[in-house]
XYZ file of C-alpha atoms in Angstrom:
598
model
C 1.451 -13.903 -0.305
C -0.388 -15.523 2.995
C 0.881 -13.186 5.729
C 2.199 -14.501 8.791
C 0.449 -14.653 12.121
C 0.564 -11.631 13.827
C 1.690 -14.071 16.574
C 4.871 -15.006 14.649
C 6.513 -11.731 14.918
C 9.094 -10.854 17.750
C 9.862 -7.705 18.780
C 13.386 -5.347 18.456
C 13.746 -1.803 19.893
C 16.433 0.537 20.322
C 14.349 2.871 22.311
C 14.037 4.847 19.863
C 12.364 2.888 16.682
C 10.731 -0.584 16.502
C 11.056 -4.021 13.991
C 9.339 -6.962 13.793
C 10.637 -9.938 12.418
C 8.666 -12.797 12.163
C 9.647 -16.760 12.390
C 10.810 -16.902 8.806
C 13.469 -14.552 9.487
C 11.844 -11.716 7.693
C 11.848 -7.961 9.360
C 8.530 -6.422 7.867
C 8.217 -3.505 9.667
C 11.100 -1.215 10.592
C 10.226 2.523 11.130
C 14.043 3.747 11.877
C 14.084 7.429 12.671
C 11.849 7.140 15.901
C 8.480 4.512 16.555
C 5.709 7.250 14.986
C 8.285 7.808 11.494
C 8.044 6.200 8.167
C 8.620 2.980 7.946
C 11.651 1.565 5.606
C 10.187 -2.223 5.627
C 6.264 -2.365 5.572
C 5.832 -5.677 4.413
C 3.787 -6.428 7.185
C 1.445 -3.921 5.862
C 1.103 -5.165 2.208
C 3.284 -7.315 0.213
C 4.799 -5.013 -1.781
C 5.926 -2.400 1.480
C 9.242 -3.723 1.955
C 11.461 -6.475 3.907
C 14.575 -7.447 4.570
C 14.376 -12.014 5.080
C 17.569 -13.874 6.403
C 17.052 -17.186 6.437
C 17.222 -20.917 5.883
C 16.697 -21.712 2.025
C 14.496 -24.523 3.712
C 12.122 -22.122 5.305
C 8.670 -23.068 5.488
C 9.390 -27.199 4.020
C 8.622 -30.263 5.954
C 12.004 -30.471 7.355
C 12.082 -26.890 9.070
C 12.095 -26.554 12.574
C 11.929 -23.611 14.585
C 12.845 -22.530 18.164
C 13.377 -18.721 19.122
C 13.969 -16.865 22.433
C 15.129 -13.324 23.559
C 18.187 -13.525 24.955
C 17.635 -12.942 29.091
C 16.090 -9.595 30.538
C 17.124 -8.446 26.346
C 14.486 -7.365 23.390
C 17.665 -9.746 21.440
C 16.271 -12.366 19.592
C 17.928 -15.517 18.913
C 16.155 -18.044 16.280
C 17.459 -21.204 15.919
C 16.260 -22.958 12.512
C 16.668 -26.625 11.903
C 16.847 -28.093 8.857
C 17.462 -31.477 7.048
C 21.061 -30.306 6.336
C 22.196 -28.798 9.834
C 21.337 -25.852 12.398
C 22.013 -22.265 12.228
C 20.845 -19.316 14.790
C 19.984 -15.950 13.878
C 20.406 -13.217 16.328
C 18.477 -10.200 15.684
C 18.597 -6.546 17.573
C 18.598 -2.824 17.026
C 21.796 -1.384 18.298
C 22.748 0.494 21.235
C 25.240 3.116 21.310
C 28.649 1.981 21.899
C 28.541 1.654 25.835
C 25.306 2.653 27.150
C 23.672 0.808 29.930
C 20.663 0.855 31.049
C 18.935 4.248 30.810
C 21.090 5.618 28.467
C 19.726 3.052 25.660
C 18.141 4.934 22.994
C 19.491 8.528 24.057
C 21.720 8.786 20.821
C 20.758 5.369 18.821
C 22.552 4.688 16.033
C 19.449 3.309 13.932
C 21.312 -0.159 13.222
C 19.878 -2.871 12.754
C 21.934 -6.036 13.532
C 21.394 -9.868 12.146
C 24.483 -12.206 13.278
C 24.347 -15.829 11.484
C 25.977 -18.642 13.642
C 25.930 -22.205 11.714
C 25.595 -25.169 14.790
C 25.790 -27.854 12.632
C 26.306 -29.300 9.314
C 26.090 -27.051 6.151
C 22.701 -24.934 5.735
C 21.888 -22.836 2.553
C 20.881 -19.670 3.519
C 19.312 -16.848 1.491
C 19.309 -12.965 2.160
C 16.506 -10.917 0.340
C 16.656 -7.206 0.871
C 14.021 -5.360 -0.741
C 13.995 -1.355 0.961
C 10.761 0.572 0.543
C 10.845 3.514 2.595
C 8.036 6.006 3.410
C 5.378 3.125 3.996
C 6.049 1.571 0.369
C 6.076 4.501 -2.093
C 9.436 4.944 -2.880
C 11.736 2.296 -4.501
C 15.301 3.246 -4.001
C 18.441 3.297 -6.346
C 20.933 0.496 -5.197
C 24.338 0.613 -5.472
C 27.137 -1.499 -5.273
C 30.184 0.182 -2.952
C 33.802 -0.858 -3.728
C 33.968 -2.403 0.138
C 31.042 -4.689 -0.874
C 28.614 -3.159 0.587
C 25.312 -2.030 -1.112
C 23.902 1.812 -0.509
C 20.229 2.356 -0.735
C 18.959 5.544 -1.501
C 16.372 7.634 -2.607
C 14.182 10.861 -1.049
C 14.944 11.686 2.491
C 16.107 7.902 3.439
C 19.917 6.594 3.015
C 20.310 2.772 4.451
C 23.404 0.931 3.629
C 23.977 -2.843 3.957
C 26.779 -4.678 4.827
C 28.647 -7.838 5.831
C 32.567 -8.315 6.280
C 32.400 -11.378 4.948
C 30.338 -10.953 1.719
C 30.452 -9.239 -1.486
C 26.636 -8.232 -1.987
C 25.150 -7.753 -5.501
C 22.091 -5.969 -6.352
C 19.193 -7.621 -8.718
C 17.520 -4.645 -9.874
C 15.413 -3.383 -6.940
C 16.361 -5.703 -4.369
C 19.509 -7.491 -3.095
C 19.198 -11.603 -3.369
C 22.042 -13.811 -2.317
C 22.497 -17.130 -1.439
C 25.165 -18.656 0.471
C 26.110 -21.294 2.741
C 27.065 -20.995 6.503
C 28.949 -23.973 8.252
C 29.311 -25.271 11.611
C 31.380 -22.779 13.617
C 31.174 -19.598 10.770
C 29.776 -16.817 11.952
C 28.622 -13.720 9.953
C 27.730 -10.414 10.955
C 24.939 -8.135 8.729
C 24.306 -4.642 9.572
C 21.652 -2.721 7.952
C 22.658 1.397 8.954
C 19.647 4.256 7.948
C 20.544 8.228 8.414
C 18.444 10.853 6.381
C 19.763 11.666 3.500
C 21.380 15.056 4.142
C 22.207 14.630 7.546
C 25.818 12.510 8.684
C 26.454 9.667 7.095
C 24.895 6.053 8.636
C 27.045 4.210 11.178
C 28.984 1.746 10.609
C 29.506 -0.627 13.404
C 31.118 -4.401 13.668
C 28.027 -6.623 14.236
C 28.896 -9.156 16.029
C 30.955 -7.146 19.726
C 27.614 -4.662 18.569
C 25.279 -7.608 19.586
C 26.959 -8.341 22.556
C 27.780 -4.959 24.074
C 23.370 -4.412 23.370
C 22.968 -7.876 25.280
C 24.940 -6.176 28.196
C 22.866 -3.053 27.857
C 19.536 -4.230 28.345
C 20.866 -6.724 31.021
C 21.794 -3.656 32.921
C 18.430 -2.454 32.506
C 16.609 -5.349 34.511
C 19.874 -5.628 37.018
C 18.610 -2.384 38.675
C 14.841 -3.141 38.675
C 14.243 -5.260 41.838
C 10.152 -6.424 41.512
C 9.424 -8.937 44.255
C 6.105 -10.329 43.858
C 4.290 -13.192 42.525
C 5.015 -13.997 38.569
C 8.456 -12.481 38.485
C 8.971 -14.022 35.227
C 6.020 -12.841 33.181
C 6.662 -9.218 35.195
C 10.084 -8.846 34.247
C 9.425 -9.996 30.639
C 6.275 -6.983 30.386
C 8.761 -4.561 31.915
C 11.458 -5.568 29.397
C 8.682 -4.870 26.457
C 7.343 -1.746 28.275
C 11.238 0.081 28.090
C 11.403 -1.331 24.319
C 8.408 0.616 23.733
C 9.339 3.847 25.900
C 11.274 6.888 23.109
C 13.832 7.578 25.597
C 14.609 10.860 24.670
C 11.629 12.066 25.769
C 10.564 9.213 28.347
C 6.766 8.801 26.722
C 5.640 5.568 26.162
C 4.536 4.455 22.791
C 1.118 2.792 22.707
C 2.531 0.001 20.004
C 4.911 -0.530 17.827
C 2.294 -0.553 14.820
C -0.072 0.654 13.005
C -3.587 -0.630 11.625
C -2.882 -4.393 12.097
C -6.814 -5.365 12.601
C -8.942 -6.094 15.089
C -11.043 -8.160 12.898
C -9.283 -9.969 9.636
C -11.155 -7.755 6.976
C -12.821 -4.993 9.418
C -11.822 -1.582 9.349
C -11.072 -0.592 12.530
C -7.255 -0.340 11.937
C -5.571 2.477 13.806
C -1.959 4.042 14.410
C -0.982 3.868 18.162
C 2.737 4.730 17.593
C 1.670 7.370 20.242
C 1.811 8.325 23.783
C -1.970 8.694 25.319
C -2.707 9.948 28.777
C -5.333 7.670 29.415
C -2.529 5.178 29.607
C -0.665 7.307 31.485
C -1.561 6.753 35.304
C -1.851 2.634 34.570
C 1.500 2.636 33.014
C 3.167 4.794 35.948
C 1.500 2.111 38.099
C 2.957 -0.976 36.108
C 6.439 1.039 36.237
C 6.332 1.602 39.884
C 5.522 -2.018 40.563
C 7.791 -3.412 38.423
C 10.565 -0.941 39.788
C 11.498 0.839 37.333
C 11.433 4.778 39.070
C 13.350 6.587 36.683
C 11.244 5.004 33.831
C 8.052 6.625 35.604
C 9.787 9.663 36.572
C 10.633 10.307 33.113
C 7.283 9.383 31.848
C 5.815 11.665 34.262
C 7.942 15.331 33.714
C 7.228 14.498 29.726
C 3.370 14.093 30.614
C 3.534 17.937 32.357
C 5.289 19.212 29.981
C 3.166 18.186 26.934
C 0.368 19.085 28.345
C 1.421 22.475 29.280
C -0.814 25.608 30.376
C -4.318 24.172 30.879
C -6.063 26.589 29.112
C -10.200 26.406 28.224
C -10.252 23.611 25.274
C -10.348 19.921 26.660
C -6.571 18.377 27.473
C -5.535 16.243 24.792
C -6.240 12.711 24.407
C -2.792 12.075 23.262
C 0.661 12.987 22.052
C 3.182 12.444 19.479
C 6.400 10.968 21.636
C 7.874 14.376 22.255
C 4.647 16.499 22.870
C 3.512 17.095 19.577
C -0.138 17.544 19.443
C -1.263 17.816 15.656
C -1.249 14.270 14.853
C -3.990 14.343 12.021
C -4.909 10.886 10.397
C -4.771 10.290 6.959
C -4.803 7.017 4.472
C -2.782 5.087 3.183
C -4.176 3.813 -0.153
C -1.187 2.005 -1.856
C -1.017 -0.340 1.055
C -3.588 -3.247 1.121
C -3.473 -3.323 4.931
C -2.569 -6.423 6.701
C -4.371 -9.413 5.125
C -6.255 -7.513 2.976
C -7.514 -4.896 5.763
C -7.865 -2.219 4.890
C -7.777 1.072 5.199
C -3.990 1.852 6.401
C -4.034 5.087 8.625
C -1.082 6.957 9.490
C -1.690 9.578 12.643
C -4.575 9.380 14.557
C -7.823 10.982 14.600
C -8.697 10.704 18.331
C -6.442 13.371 19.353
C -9.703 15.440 18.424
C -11.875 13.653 20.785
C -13.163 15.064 24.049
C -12.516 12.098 26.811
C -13.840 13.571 30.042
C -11.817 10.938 31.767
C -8.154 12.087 30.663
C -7.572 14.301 33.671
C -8.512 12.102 36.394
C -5.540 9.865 34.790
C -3.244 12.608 35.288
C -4.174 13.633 38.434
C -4.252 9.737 39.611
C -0.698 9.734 38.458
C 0.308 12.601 40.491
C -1.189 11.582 43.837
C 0.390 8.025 42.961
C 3.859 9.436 42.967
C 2.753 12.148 45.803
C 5.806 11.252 48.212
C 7.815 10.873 45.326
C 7.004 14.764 44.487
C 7.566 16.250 48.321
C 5.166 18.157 50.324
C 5.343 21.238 48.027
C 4.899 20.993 44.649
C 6.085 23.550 42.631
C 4.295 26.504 40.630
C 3.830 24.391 37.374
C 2.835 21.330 39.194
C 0.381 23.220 41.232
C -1.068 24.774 37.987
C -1.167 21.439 36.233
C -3.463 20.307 39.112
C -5.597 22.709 39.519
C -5.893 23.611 36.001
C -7.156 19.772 35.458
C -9.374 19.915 38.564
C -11.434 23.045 37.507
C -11.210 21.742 34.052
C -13.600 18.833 35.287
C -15.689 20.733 37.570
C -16.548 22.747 34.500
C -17.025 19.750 31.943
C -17.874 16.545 34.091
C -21.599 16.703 32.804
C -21.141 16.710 29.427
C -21.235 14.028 26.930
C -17.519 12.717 25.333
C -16.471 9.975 23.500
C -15.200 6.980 26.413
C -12.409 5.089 26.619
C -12.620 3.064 23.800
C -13.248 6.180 21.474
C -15.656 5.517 19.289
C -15.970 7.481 15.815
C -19.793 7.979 16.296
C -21.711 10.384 18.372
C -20.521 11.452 21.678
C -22.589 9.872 24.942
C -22.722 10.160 28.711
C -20.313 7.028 29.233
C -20.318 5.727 33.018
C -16.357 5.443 32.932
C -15.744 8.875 32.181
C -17.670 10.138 34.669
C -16.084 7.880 37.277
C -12.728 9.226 36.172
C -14.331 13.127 36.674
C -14.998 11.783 40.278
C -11.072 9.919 40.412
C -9.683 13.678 39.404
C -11.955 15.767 41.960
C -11.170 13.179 45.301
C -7.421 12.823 44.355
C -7.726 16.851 43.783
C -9.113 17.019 47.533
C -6.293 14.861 48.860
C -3.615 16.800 47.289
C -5.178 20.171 48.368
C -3.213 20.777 50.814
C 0.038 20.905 48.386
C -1.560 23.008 46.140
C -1.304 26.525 47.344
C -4.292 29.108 47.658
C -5.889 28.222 44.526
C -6.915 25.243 45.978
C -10.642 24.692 46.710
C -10.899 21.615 48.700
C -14.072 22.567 49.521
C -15.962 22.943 46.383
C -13.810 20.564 44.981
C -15.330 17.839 47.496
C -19.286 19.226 46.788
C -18.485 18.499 43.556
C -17.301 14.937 44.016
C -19.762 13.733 45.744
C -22.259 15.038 43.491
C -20.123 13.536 40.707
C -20.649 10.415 42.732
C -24.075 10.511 43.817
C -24.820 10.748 39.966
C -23.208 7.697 38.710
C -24.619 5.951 41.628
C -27.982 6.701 40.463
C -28.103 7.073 36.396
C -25.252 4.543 35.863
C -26.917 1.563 37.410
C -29.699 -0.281 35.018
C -32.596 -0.891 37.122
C -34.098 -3.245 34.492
C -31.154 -5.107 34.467
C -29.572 -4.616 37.898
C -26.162 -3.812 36.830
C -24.066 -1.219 35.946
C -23.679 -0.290 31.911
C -21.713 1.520 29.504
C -23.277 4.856 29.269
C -26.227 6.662 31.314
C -29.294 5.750 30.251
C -28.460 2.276 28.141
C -28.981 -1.007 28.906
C -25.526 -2.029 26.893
C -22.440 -3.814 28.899
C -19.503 -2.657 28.680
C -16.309 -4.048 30.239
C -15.288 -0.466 30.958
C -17.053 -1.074 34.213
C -14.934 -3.677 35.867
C -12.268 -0.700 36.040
C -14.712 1.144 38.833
C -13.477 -0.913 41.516
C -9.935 -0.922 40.236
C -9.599 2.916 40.840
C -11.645 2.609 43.935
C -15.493 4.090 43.325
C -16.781 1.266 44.763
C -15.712 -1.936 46.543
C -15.404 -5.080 44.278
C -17.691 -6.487 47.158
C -20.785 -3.643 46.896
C -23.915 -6.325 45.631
C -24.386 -4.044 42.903
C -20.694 -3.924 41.447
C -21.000 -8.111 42.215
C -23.738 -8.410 39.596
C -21.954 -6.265 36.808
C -18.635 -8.240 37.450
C -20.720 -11.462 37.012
C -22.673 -9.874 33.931
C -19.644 -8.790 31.910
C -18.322 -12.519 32.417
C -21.069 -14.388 31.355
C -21.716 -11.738 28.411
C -18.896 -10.761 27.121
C -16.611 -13.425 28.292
C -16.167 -17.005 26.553
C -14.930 -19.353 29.510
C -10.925 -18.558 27.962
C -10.590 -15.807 30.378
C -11.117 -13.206 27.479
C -12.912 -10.251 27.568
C -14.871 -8.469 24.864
C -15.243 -4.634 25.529
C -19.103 -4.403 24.250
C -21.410 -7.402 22.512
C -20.195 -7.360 19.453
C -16.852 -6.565 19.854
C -15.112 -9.317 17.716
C -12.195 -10.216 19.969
C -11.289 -10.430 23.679
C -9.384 -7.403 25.081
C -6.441 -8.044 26.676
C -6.775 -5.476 28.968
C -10.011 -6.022 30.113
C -9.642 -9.709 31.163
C -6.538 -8.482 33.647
C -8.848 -6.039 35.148
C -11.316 -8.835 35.947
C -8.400 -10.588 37.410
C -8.218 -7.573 39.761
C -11.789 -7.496 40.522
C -12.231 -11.445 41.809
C -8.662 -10.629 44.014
C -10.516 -7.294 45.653
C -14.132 -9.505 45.820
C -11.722 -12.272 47.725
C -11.657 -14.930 45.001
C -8.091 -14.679 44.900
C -7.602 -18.474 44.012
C -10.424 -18.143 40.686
C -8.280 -14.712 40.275
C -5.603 -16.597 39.624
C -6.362 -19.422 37.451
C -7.845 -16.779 35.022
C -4.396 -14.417 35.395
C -2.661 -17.711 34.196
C -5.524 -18.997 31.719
C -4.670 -15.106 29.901
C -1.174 -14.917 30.279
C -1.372 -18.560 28.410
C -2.236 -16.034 25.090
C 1.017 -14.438 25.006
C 3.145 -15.964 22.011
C 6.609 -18.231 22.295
C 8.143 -15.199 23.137
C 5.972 -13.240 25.859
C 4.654 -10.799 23.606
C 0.774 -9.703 24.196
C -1.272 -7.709 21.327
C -4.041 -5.924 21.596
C -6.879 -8.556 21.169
C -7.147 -12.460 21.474
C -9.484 -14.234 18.908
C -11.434 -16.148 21.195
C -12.235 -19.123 18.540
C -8.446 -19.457 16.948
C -6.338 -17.701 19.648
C -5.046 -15.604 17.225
C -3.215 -12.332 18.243
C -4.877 -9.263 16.853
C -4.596 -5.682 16.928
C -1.473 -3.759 16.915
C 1.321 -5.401 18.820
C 3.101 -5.730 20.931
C 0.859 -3.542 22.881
C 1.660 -1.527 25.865
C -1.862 -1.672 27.507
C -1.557 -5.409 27.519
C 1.964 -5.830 29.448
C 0.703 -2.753 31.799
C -2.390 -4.935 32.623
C -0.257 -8.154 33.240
C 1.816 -6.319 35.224
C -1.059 -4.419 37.888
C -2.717 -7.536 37.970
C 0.526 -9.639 39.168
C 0.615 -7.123 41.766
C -3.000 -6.892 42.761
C -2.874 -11.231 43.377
C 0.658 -10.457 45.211
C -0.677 -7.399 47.379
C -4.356 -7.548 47.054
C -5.336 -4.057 49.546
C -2.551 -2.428 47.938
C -3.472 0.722 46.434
């Protein structure tokens, strides 16, 4: 089987779990209990992993036509197919609770998903192939046939039943396959209910008022967001994606949706990022705040303390599972063939290991952000958070870690880490004041500026007049367009001029994409919206943004971003939709709209 684009999928959230369904009407990834669970379609993984396709017999044949959209300010997806003998629409979402609005999506999901089948015109053939796999492929459930019609899937921890009021459903051995026709004017509700096995029974809710009450849900979401700055469209859409991939029972946000889609068609660098990591943590409160969503980042923010508890002696975590966990250990996957053939599959991730010196300066960035926010006193577990972080640094800053990007190799004295050591100790010194006696402002500052004075001096390249990646190498890395971002040095300083100019005619390709490192195989989504930021703070505010719209250009029909850009094909790659992606869209709208902001 030739997989689909990673392009073609759109994207469904409850707040709670995740699907992707791609332009042939196929869901091939559905992890029901929560974003980080197993998954009960993993088709997109390997062909065997599972799906559930709804669709146009004519899928795929000269005569197919395809036009898709999210229904507005919704993650509800509406795909209209065309075909030779007449028009139907698909609407696909993952239901709400009966009533919620707003921030109560996701608080007590049901774990439905939804597929309503409308036929516009003429009389299409349609075909429904439900094939279950749950836990990432390795179990095949028993199916039965229920006297109501519908079909009950279940086997291990995983129960899923599928139904439709107006459709007797037969099983074929392992899978369900039925074909029918849908006129103009029929409509047809599916719903596809999961519970675990011994817990209460799944849902069972009427499709098609389901659809439209989840409609008015996520309307309500955007009704009380007010952003008013340039790009309001792509903003709002990013801000629509970033809730759909906040767990709201916790408020963290989830880095993806997937796990190990590629960030080279056959390469191995496939990792799970169904988790929450602090390095995101002070962009994404940034993105939130500008796209006003307040109780989004206030959420994100008391789960952030709280999973990070005491500060004790070890380094703070790199990341989280999405309600604190930390134990997240990586293993394989080796039934699954990984998507397009790349392999290895990994489930957990490894990094949570790591030591990234530039984690609390995040957190601490975060805090000062929402300073006002907090009040003039914070209280006693604040405070400890704070300082705990800040002396945490002051006793680690000159060691080696393993950057931003986290590579699996030996650790290094990376130039953006540092900076972020320097971020945490002058944000530290600002808040001092709110911080009680154990506040050393003092020492805290001494230690700054010698934080400072030392990437000043062993960051910068004197054989090749810029600054690099890690002390002592003459290797690029786009990791330093972020200096002037979080303020070390002005966008303007002749020095950070040449490096800005360096990583664009080295690791850039005239597309507005940027590659991390030479080498790196793809163009970073992230990366190219910082450079946005840097030409608006250097004054090219115009050049700014022609590239903000050249990269924006990338996202697919729908407004989704991955992780990566193929700079030859355009092709999407890396797990999607990713959250790094819409947070850089977002700061960089705002940066062109308020450039001194900050």
């Amino acid at each position: 089987m030739q997989q689909p684009p990673i392009s073609d999928y759109g994207f469904l959230s409850d707040c709670r779990s995740g699907a992707l369904v791609g332009r042939d009407g196929s869901v091939d990834w559905w992890c029901p209990s929560r974003f980080d669970s197993s998954s009960v379609f993993a088709r997109l993984l390997d062909p065997d992993g599972g799906h559930w396709r709804l669709a146009p017999v004519a899928v795929g044949s000269a005569g197919h036509r395809v036009q898709r959209s999210y229904q507005p300010d919704t993650l509800v997806l509406r795909t209209v197919h065309h075909t030779p003998e007449g028009s139907v629409a698909v609407t696909d979402a993952l239901a709400v609770e009966p009533g919620a609005r707003a921030h109560q999506i996701g608080l007590h999901s049901p774990a439905v998903l939804l597929r309503v089948v409308e036929g516009l015109s003429g009389r299409v053939p349609m075909v429904l192939d439900f094939r279950p796999r749950p836990e990432y492929g390795l179990i095949t459930p028993y199916l039965r046939e229920r006297a109501d019609g519908a079909v009950l899937a279940g086997a291990g921890p995983v129960e899923l039943v599928l139904r439709c009021d107006g459709l007797r459903l037969h099983t074929d051995g392992d899978r369900v396959r039925h074909t029918f026709e849908i006129a103009e004017g029929q409509v047809l509700g599916f719903d596809l209910a999961y519970a675990a096995a011994y817990g209460d029974p799944p849902a069972e809710l009427d499709p098609v008022p389901t659809v439209a009450d989840t409609v008015q849900a996520w309307q309500a979401f955007r009704e009380s967001h007010r952003y008013e700055g340039r790009y309001p469209e792509l903003v709002r859409r990013s801000a629509t994606v970033l809730t759909g991939l906040t767990y709201a029972r916790s408020g963290a946000v989830t880095a993806a949706a997937t796990t190990s889609l590629p960030e080279l068609i056959g390469g191995d660098r496939n990792y799970d990022y169904r988790f929450s990591w602090l390095r995101d943590f002070a962009m994404t409160l940034r993105a939130l705040w500008v796209a006003a969503c307040p109780t989004e980042s206030s959420r994100l923010f008391a789960w952030a303390t709280r999973s990070i508890g005491r500060i004790g002696a070890g380094p703070v975590p790199v990341l989280f599972g999405l309600e604190g966990e930390r134990d997240v250990s990586e293993h394989r996957c080796p039934h699954l063939a990984g998507y397009a053939g790349s392999g290895p599959v990994r489930i957990g991730n490894e990094a949570w290991r790591q030591r990234q010196l530039d984690v609390p300066g995040e957190v601490v960035s975060a805090i000062w952000r929402l300073r006002d926010y907090l009040g003039d006193e914070f209280d006693t577990e604040l405070r400890e958070t704070v300082v705990g972080l800040t002396e945490q640094v002051a006793a680690t800053w000159q060691m080696p870690d393993r950057g931003i990007w986290e590579p699996r190799d030996s650790e290094r004295h990376y130039l953006s880490s540092k900076v972020l050591c320097w971020v945490a100790m002058d944000k530290a010194v600002r808040l001092a004041p709110r911080l009680g006696e154990r506040a050393d402002a003092r020492r805290w500052a001494a230690i700054r500026d010698e934080i400072r004075s030392t990437v000043l001096r062993e960051g910068f390249h004197e054989g090749r007049g810029i600054y690099t990646g890690a002390f002592g190498s003459p290797e690029l890395d786009a990791a330093t367009l972020y200096l002037p971002v979080v303020g070390f040095l002005p966008a303007d300083d002749p020095r950070m001029r040449a490096t800005i100019a360096a990583v664009e005619r080295e690791l850039g390709g005239g597309d507005g994409l940027i590659r991390r490192w030479d080498g790196d195989p793809a163009g970073f989504l992230l990366c190219s919206f910082w450079l946005v930021e840097c030409l608006v703070l250097a004054g090219e505010r115009d050049r700014a943004a022609r590239l903000f719209e050249q990269v924006t250009g990338h996202a697919n029909d729908l407004g989704l971003l991955s992780e990566q850009i193929d700079p030859g094909s355009g092709a999407h790659l890396g797990n999607t939709p990713q959250a790094l992606s819409h947070i850089g869209l977002v700061n960089a709208a705002w940066r062109l709209t308020e450039p001194t902001s900050d």
